[in-house]
XYZ file of C-alpha atoms in Angstrom:
629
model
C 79.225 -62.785 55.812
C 76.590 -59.821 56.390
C 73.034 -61.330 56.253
C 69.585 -60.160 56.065
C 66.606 -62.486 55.822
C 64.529 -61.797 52.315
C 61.440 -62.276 54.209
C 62.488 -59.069 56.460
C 63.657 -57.359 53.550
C 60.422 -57.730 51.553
C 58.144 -56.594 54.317
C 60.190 -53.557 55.186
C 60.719 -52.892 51.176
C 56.766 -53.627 50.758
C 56.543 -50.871 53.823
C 58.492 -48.333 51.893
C 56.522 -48.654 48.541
C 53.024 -48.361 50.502
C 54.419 -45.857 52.343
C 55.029 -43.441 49.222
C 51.821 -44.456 47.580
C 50.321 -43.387 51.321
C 51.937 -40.313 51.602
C 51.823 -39.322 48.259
C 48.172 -39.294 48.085
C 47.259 -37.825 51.257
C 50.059 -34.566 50.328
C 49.056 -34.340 46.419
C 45.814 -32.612 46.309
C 47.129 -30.027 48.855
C 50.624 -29.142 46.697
C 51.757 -25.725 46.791
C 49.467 -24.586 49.658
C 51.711 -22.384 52.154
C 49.046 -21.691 54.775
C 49.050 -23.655 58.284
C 46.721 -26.923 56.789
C 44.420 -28.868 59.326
C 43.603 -32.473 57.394
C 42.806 -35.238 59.512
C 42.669 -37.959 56.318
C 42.982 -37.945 52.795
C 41.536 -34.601 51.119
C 40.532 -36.787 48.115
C 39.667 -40.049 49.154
C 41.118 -42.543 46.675
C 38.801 -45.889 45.478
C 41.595 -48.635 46.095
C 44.504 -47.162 44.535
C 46.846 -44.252 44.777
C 47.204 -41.013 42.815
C 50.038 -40.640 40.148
C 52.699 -38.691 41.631
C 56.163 -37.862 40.323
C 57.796 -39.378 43.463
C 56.960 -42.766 42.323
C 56.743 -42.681 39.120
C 60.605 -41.508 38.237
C 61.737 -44.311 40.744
C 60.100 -47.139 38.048
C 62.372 -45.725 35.654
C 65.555 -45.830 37.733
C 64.459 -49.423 38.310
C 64.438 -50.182 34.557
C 67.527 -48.440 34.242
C 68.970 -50.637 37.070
C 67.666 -53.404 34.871
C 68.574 -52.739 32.100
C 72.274 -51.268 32.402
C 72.939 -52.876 35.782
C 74.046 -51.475 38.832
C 77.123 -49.956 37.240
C 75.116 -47.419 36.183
C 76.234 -43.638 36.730
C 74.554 -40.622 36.096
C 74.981 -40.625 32.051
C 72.918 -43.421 31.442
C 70.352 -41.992 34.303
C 70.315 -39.071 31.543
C 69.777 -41.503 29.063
C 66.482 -42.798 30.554
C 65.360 -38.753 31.031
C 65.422 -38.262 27.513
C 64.267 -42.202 26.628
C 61.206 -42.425 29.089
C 60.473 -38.829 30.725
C 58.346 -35.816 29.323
C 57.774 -33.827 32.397
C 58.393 -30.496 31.883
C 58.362 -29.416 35.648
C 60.722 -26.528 36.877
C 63.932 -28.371 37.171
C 62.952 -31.262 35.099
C 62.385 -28.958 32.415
C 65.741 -27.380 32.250
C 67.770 -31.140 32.935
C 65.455 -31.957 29.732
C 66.665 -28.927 27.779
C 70.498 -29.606 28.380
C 70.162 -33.217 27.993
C 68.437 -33.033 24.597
C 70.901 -30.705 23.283
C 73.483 -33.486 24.047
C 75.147 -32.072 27.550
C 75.849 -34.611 29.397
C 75.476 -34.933 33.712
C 76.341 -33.444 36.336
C 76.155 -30.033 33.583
C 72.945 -31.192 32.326
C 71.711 -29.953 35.909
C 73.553 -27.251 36.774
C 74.029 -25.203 33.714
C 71.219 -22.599 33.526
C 69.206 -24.068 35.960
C 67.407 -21.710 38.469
C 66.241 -24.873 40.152
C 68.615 -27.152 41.151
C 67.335 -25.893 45.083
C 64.268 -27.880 44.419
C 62.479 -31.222 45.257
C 62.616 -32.796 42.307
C 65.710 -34.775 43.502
C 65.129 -35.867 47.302
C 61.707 -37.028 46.703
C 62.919 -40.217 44.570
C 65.882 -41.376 46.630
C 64.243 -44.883 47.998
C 64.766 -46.943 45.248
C 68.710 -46.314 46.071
C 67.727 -47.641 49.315
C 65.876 -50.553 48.602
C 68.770 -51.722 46.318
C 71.594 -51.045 49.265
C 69.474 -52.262 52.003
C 71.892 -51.294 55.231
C 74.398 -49.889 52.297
C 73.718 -46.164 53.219
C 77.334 -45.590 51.359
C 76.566 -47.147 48.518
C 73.213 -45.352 48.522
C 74.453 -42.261 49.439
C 76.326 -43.069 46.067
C 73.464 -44.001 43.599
C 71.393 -40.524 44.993
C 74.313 -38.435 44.155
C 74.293 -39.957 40.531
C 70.926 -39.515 40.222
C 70.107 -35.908 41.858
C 73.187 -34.365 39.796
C 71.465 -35.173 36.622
C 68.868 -32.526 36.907
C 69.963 -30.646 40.788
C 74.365 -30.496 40.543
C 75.268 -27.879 42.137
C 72.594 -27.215 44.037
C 70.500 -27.954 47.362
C 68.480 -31.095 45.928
C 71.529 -33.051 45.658
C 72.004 -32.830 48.998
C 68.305 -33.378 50.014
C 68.249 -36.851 47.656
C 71.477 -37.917 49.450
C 70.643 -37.606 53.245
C 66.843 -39.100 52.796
C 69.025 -41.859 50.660
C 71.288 -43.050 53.709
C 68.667 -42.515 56.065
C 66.141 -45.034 54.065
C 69.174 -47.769 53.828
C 70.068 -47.394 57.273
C 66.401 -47.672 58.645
C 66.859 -51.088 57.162
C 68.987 -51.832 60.387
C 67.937 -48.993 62.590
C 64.977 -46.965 63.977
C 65.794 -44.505 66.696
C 65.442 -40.956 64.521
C 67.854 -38.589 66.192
C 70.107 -41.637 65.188
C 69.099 -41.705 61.774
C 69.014 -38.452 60.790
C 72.926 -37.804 62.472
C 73.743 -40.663 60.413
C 71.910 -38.891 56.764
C 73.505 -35.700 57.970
C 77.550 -37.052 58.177
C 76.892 -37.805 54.068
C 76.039 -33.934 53.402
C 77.936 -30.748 53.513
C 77.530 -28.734 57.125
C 77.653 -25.804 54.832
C 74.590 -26.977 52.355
C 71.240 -25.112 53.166
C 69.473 -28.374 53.704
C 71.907 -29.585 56.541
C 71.200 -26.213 58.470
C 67.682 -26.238 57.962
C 67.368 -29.961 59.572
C 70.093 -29.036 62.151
C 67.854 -26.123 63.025
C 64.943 -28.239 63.408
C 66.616 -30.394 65.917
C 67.431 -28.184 68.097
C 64.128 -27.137 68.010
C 62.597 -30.156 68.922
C 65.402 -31.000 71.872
C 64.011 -27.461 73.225
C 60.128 -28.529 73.117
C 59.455 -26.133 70.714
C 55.918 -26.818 69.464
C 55.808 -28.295 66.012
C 53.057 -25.093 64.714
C 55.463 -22.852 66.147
C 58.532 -24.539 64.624
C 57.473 -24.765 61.398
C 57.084 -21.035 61.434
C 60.570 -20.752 62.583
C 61.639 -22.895 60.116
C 59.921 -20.491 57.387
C 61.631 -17.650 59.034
C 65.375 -18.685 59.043
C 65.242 -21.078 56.009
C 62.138 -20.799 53.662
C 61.644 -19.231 50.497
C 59.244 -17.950 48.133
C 59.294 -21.182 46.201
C 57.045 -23.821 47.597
C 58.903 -26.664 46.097
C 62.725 -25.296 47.609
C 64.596 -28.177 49.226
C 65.400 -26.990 53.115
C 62.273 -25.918 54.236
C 60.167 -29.071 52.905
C 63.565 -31.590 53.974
C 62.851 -30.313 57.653
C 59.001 -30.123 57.196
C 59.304 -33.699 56.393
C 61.518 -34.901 59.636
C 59.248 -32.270 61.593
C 56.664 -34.738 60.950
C 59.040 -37.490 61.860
C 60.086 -35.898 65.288
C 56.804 -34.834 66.407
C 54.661 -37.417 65.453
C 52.881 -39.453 67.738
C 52.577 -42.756 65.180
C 51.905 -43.099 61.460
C 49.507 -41.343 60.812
C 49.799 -38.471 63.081
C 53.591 -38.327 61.410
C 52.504 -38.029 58.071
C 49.384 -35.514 59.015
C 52.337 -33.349 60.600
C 54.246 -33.287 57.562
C 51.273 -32.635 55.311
C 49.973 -29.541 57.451
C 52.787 -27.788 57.163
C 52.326 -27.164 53.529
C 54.345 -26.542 50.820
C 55.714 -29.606 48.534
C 53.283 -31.812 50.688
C 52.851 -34.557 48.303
C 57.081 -34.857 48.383
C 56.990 -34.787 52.277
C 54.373 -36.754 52.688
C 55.436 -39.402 50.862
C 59.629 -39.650 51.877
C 58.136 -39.611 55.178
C 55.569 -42.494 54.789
C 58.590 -44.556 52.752
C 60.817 -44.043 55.951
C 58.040 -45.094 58.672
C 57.207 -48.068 56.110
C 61.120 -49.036 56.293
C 61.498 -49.151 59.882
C 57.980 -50.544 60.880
C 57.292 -52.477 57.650
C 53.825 -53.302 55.637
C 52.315 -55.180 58.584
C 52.923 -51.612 60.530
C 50.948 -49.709 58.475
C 47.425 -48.707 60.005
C 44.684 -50.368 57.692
C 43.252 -47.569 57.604
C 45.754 -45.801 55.904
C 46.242 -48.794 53.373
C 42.721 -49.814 52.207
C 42.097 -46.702 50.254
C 45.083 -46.544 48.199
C 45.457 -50.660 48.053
C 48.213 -52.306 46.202
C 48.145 -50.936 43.338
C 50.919 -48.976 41.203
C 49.965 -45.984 39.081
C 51.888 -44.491 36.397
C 51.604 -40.786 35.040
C 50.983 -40.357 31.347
C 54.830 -38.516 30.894
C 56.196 -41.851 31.778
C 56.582 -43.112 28.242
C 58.294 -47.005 27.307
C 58.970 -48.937 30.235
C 56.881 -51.867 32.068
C 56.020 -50.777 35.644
C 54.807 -53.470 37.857
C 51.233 -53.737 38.352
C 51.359 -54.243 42.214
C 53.924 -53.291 44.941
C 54.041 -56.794 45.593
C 55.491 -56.943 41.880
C 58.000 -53.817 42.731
C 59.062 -55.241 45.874
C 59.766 -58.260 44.048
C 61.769 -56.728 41.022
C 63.214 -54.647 44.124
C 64.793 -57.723 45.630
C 66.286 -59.223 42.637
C 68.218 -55.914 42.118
C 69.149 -55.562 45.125
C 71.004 -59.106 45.062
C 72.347 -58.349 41.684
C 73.823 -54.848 42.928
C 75.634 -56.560 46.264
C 76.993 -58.166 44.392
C 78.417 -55.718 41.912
C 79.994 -54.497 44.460
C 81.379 -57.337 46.346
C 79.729 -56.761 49.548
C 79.083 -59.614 51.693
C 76.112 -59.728 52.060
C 73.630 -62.444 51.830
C 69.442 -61.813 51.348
C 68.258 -64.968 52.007
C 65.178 -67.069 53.105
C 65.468 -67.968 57.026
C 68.734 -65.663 57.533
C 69.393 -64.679 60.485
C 69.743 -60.712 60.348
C 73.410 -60.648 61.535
C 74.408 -56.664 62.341
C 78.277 -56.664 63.655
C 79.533 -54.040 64.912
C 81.746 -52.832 62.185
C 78.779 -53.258 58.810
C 80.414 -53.710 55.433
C 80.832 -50.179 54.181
C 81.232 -48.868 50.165
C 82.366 -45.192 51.121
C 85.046 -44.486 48.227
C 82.586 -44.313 45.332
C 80.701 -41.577 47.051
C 84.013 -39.740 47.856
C 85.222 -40.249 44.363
C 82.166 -38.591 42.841
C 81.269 -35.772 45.341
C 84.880 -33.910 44.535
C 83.485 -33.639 40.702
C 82.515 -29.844 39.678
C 79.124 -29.539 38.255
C 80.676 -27.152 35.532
C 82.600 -30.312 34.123
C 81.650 -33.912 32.508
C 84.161 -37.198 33.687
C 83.790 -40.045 30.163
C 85.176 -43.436 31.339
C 87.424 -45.395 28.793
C 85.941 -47.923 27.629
C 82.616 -46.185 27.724
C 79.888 -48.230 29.572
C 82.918 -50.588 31.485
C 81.380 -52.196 34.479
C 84.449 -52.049 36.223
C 87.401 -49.644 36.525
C 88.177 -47.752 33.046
C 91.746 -47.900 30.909
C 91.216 -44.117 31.062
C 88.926 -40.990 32.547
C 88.347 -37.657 30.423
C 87.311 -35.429 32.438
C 86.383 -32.251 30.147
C 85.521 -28.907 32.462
C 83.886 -25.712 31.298
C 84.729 -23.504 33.594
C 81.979 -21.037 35.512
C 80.149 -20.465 32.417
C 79.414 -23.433 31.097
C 79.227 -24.965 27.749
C 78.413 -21.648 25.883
C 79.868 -19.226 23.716
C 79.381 -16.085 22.038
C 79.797 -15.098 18.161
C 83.602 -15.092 17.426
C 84.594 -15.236 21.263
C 87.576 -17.171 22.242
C 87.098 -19.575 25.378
C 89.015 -22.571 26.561
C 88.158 -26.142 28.369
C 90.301 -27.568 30.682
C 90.915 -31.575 29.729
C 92.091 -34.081 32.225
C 93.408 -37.605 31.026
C 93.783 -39.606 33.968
C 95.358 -43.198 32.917
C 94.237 -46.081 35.106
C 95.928 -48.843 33.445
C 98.639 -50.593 34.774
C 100.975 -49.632 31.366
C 101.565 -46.322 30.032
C 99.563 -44.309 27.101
C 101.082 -42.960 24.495
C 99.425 -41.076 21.423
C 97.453 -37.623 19.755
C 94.966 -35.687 21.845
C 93.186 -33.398 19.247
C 90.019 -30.786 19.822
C 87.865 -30.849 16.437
C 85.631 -28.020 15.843
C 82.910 -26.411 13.651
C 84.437 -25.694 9.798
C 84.380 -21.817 10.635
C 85.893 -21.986 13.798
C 89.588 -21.794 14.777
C 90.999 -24.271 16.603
C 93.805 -25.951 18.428
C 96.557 -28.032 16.896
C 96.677 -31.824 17.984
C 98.770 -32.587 21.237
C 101.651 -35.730 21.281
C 101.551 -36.586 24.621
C 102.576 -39.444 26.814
C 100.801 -40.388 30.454
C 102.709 -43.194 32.701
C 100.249 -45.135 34.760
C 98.528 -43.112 37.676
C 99.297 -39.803 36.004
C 96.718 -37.231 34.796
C 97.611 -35.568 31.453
C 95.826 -31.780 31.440
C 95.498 -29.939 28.485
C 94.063 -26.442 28.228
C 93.088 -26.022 24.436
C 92.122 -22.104 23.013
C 89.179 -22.220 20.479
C 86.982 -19.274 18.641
C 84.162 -18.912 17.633
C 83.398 -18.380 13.966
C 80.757 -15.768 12.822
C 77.637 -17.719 11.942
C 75.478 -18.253 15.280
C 74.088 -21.671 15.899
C 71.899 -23.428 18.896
C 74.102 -25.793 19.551
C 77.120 -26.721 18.039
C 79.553 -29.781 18.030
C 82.540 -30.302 19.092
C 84.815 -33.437 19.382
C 87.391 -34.724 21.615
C 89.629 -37.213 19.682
C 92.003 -39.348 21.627
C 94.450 -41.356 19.109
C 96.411 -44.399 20.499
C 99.785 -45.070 19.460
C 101.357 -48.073 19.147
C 105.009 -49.174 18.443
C 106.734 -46.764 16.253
C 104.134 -44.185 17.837
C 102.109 -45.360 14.575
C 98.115 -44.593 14.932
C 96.709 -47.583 16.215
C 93.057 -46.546 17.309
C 90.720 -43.287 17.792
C 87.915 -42.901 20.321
C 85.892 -40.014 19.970
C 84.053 -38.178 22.462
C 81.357 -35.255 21.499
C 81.153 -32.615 23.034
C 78.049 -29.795 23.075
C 78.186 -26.272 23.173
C 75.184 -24.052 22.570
C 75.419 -20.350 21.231
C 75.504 -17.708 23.976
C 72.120 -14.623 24.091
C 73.215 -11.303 22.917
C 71.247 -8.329 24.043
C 71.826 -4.756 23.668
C 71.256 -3.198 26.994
C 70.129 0.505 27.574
C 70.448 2.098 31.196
C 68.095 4.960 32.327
C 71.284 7.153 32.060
C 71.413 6.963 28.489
C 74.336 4.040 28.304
C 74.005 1.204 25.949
C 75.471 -1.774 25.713
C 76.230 -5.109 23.507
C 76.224 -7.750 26.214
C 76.174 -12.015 25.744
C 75.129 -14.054 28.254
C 75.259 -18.133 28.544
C 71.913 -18.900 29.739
C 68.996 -16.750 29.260
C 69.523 -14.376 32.170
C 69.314 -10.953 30.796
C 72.828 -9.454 32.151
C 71.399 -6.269 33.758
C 73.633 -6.955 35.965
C 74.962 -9.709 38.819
C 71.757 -9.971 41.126
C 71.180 -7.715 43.830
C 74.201 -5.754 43.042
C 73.688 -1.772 42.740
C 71.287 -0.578 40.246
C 70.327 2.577 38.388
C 66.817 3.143 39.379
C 64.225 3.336 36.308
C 63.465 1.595 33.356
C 66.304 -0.771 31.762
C 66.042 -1.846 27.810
C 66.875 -5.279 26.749
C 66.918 -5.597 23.196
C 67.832 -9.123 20.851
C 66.545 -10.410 17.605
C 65.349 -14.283 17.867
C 66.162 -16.416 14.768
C 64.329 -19.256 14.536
C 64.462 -22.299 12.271
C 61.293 -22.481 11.272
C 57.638 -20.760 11.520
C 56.133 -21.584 15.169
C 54.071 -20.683 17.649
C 55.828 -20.558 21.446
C 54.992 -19.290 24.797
C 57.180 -16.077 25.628
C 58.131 -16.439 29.147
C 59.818 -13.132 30.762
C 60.586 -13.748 34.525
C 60.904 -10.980 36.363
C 60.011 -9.345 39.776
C 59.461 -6.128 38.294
C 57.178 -4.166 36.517
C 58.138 -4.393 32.546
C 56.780 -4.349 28.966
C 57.903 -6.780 26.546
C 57.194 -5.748 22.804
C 57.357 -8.333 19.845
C 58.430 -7.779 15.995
C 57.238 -4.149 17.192
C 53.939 -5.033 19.102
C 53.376 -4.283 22.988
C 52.782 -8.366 24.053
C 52.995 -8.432 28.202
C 52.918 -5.287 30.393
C 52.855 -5.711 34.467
C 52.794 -2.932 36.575
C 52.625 -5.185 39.862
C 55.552 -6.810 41.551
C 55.771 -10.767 42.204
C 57.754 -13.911 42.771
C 60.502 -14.578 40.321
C 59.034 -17.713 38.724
C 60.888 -19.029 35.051
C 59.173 -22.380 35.093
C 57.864 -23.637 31.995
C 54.632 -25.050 32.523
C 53.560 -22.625 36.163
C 54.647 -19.069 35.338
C 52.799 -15.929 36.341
C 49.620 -15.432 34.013
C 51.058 -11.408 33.214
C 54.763 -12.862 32.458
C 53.584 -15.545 29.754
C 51.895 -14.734 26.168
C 51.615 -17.231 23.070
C 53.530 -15.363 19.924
C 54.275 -16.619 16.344
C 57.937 -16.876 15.667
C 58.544 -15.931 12.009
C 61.274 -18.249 10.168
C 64.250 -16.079 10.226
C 64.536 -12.843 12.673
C 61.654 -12.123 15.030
C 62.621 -8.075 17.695
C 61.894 -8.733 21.156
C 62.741 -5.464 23.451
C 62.180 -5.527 27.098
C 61.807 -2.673 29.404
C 62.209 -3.040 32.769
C 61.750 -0.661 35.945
C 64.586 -1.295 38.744
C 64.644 0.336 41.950
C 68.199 0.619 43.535
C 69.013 -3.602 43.592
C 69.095 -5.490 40.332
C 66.431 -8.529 40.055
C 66.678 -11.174 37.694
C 65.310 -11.598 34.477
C 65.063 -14.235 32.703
C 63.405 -15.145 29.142
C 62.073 -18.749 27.893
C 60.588 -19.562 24.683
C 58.432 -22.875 25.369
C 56.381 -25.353 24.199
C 52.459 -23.745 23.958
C 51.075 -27.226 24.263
C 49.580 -28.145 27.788
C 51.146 -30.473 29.168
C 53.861 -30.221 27.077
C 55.859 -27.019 27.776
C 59.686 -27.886 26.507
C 61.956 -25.796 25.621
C 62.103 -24.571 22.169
C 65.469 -25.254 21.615
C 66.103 -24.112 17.522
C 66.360 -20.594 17.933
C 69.182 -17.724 19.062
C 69.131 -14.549 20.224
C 71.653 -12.043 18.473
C 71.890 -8.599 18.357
C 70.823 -7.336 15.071
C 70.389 -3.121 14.138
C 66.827 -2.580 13.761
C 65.554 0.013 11.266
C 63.186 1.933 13.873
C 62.858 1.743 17.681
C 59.975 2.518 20.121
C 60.188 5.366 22.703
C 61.610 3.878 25.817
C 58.925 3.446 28.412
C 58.367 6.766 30.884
């Protein structure tokens, strides 16, 4: 038996939870800020508690979800608690919230039109995994990956949540860095973005590069445009780490490198609260922010604890409940002695099992919500673009029936679509224990254009005489590709669909004709509303509405489609009529193709969702404007 005294664990958990509340503060006020920064304390000093911060905040409601599902929990029901208990509308949260409320399920929910799943919305709430797999960084490693895929699959933030994941459970037993951080690295890709930005950074530091003059290194070879993209903050964060002389120097580091400094800030102060625990923590540090928990206002129905105290507490007990979930011995005790053999208990196959899952596809255990293994996995992949389709287009899914029970299924696999659709006729099939049944069904689209339409999976059991003996049902969500009619300077025009709303000039950065490009759709919406128009673009352009010049830009800038921070000249409030609403774009390209993309949002601030009940179809319009010169 594996043991760890609970008086240990609380004061390195309590460490972890001051530590983000620490960090957190000190990098908030200073968000976004890409210059060289030279704080010595808190920019805002706080009266005895912290500032709300994201970080935190989603962690309380992965904690109720621990609660309240258990720690069999995957990433559906961390979808669940998105759309029960979170109304951010932040760049990547946004677009998870969109999918999700349209009914795609995880990983999809975060890849599929996404622009970014690159971002920090994922590593900056991987401690809770931690505190619940204290020494577990497999089984953490695990929980991250479940968690970041819901609004990040496919892209850099998974990775980000999973390396600070193992490195927070494994600072639990360990402290050196270099150690740690090899150790956070083995769980990600060597390919990913995020593992060669950190890699980079260590050999940085082994060569005494100075920390001002790595950061700018690290900018060169791995930053972008986007403050809050994964690799650059990830090594800005373990900068801090590697260079700092003690706490606060560490987290002062991190923080004056810019960028996503409230995210860096506050992983890093978590990790140094880990490994040196509350009592380590400077008071100077602690008195201003106290003990105190703060929740945002777009953290709606749960019960956070009032104190850390309380969250280290409500920590604990989960953590005990989830060791043993999994069977690991492991004991959290009062007056343990912290035994660490040579060979720990190790939960690697969960993690294995769920990295080789494509974003593009959804896995449904059978029994849903079974705690242990499933009768049956559906597996139900979309293929490289996604759960969309186009007016009267034919497309197919790839199913995979993988039967885990020790006797043999027999019965009806059937695809049931929309009335106007055409569809496939119902399978017999037969799947011996171990084997994977895969079908490929052909569907088409009917002619009447919806947001999102529903589709069903249904799985009938037979029994005996091959006589129906029960149906499960699994939905399935599609959502109505954008049709534009695309003009080229040359004269060319085009009828072109897309599945997300990227305007298909063209793949990016591929060859371009240079001069101004027409996009032209009709919206139909459901009902009479007001939205923000969002066009995201580089490049100069003109967007016109039911006929009327709305945005113009002449300047070039950073491609930015978030909902709630877009450029001020990319973003105008516009009535959408009930029924068909022209929008035409016109954009000026220079010898590369940039990407455009639309979003119709939300105008309350705040509040900036996706307005998910219209489509975009071509429609003939009776008169056009000149195209711009």
């Amino acid at each position: 038996m594996w043991a760890f005294d609970e008086d240990v664990y609380r004061d390195k958990a309590t460490g972890g939870w001051l530590g983000k509340n620490i960090g957190g503060t000190l990098g908030g006020p200073v968000e976004g800020r890409k210059e060289l920064l030279d704080l010595t304390f808190y920019p805002l000093l706080p009266q005895g508690k912290p500032l709300p911060n994201d970080d935190l905040d989603l962690q309380l409601v992965w904690l109720h979800a621990l609660e309240q599902y258990g720690p069999g929990l995957t990433a559906v029901e961390l979808g669940q608690e998105w759309l029960e208990h979170v109304r951010f509308p932040y760049d990547e949260y946004g677009y998870a919230l969109a999918n999700l409320r349209r009914g795609i399920l995880p990983p999809v929910s975060g890849w599929f039109g996404n622009p970014f799943n690159d971002c920090m919305g994922a590593p900056i709430r991987s401690e809770v995994w931690a505190m619940v797999a204290p020494g577990l960084p497999e089984l953490a490693a695990y929980y991250a990956w479940n968690d970041a895929v819901v609004d990040h699959a496919g892209g850099e933030g998974v990775w980000g949540e999973v390396l600070f994941a193992a490195i927070q459970s494994a600072a639990f037993l360990e402290s050196d860095p270099r150690t740690l951080i090899d150790l956070g690295l083995s769980f990600i890709p060597a390919g990913s973005r995020v593992a060669k930005a950190v890699r980079y950074l260590l050999d940085l530091h082994e060569k005494g590069v100075p920390w001002q003059e790595a950061r700018r290194r690290i900018l060169q070879h791995h930053g972008r445009d986007n403050f809050t993209d994964a690799p650059q903050n990830i090594a800005f964060t373990l900068l801090g780490w590697l260079y700092g002389n003690d706490f606060g120097d560490s987290l002062l580091k991190a923080t004056n490198c810019g960028y996503d400094t409230d995210c860096t800030a506050a992983t890093l102060g978590a990790i140094l609260g880990i490994i040196h625990g509350a009592d380590g923590i400077p008071g100077r540090w602690r008195a201003p922010v106290g003990d105190g928990i703060v929740l945002s206002p777009a953290i709606e129905g749960i019960e956070p604890p009032a104190t850390v105290q309380e969250l280290t507490e409500r920590t604990l007990a989960m953590a005990r409940r989830t060791v043993a979930h999994w069977q690991v011995p492991l004991h959290i005790g009062k007056g343990a002695t912290t035994i660490v053999p040579g060979s720990r208990p190790q939960v690697r196959e969960p993690l294995l099992a769920v990295q080789q899952q494509q974003p593009t596809s959804i896995t449904v255990p059978i029994p849903h919500g079974v705690v242990g293994q499933p009768d049956m996995r559906v597996t139900v992949d979309f293929g490289d673009e996604g759960p969309a389709i186009g007016r009267c287009e034919m497309r197919r899914l790839e199913i995979a029936l993988s039967n885990l029970a020790p006797v043999g299924w027999q019965g009806t696999v059937a695809l049931d679509v929309p009335a106007d659709w055409r569809g496939p006729e119902p399978l017999e099939c037969s799947i011996e224990p171990g084997a994977t049944f895969v079908w490929r069904p052909a569907f088409q689209c009917g002619s009447d254009v919806a947001p999102v339409y529903e589709l069903q999976l249904r799985l009938v059991q037979a029994y005996g005489n091959r006589q129906p003996w029960y149906t499960r049902r699994i939905p399935i969500a599609m959502v109505a590709k954008y049709e534009w009619e695309i003009s080229d300077p040359k004269g060319g025009m085009s009828t072109l669909s897309a599945p997300t709303p990227a305007v298909p000039l063209g793949p990016a950065g591929s060859e371009a004709v240079p001069g101004w490009w027409r996009a032209r759709t009709t919206l139909h919406s459901a009902a009479g509303q007001a939205v923000n128009l969002i066009v995201a673009t580089t490049r100069p352009f003109v967007a016109r509405f039911r006929g009327s010049e709305v945005l113009k830009s002449g300047s070039t800038r950073s491609f930015m489609p978030a909902y709630h921070r877009p450029h001020g000249d990319t973003v105008t409030t516009v009535f959408l009529q009930r029924g068909r609403n022209e929008l035409e774009i016109d954009i000026l390209m220079d010898k590369d193709i940039e990407p455009v993309m639309i979003a119709l949002v939300n105008p309350t601030r705040g509040y900036q969702h996706a307005v998910l009940d219209v489509v975009a179809a071509v429609e003939q319009a009776a008169s056009r404007s000149d195209p711009v010169s």
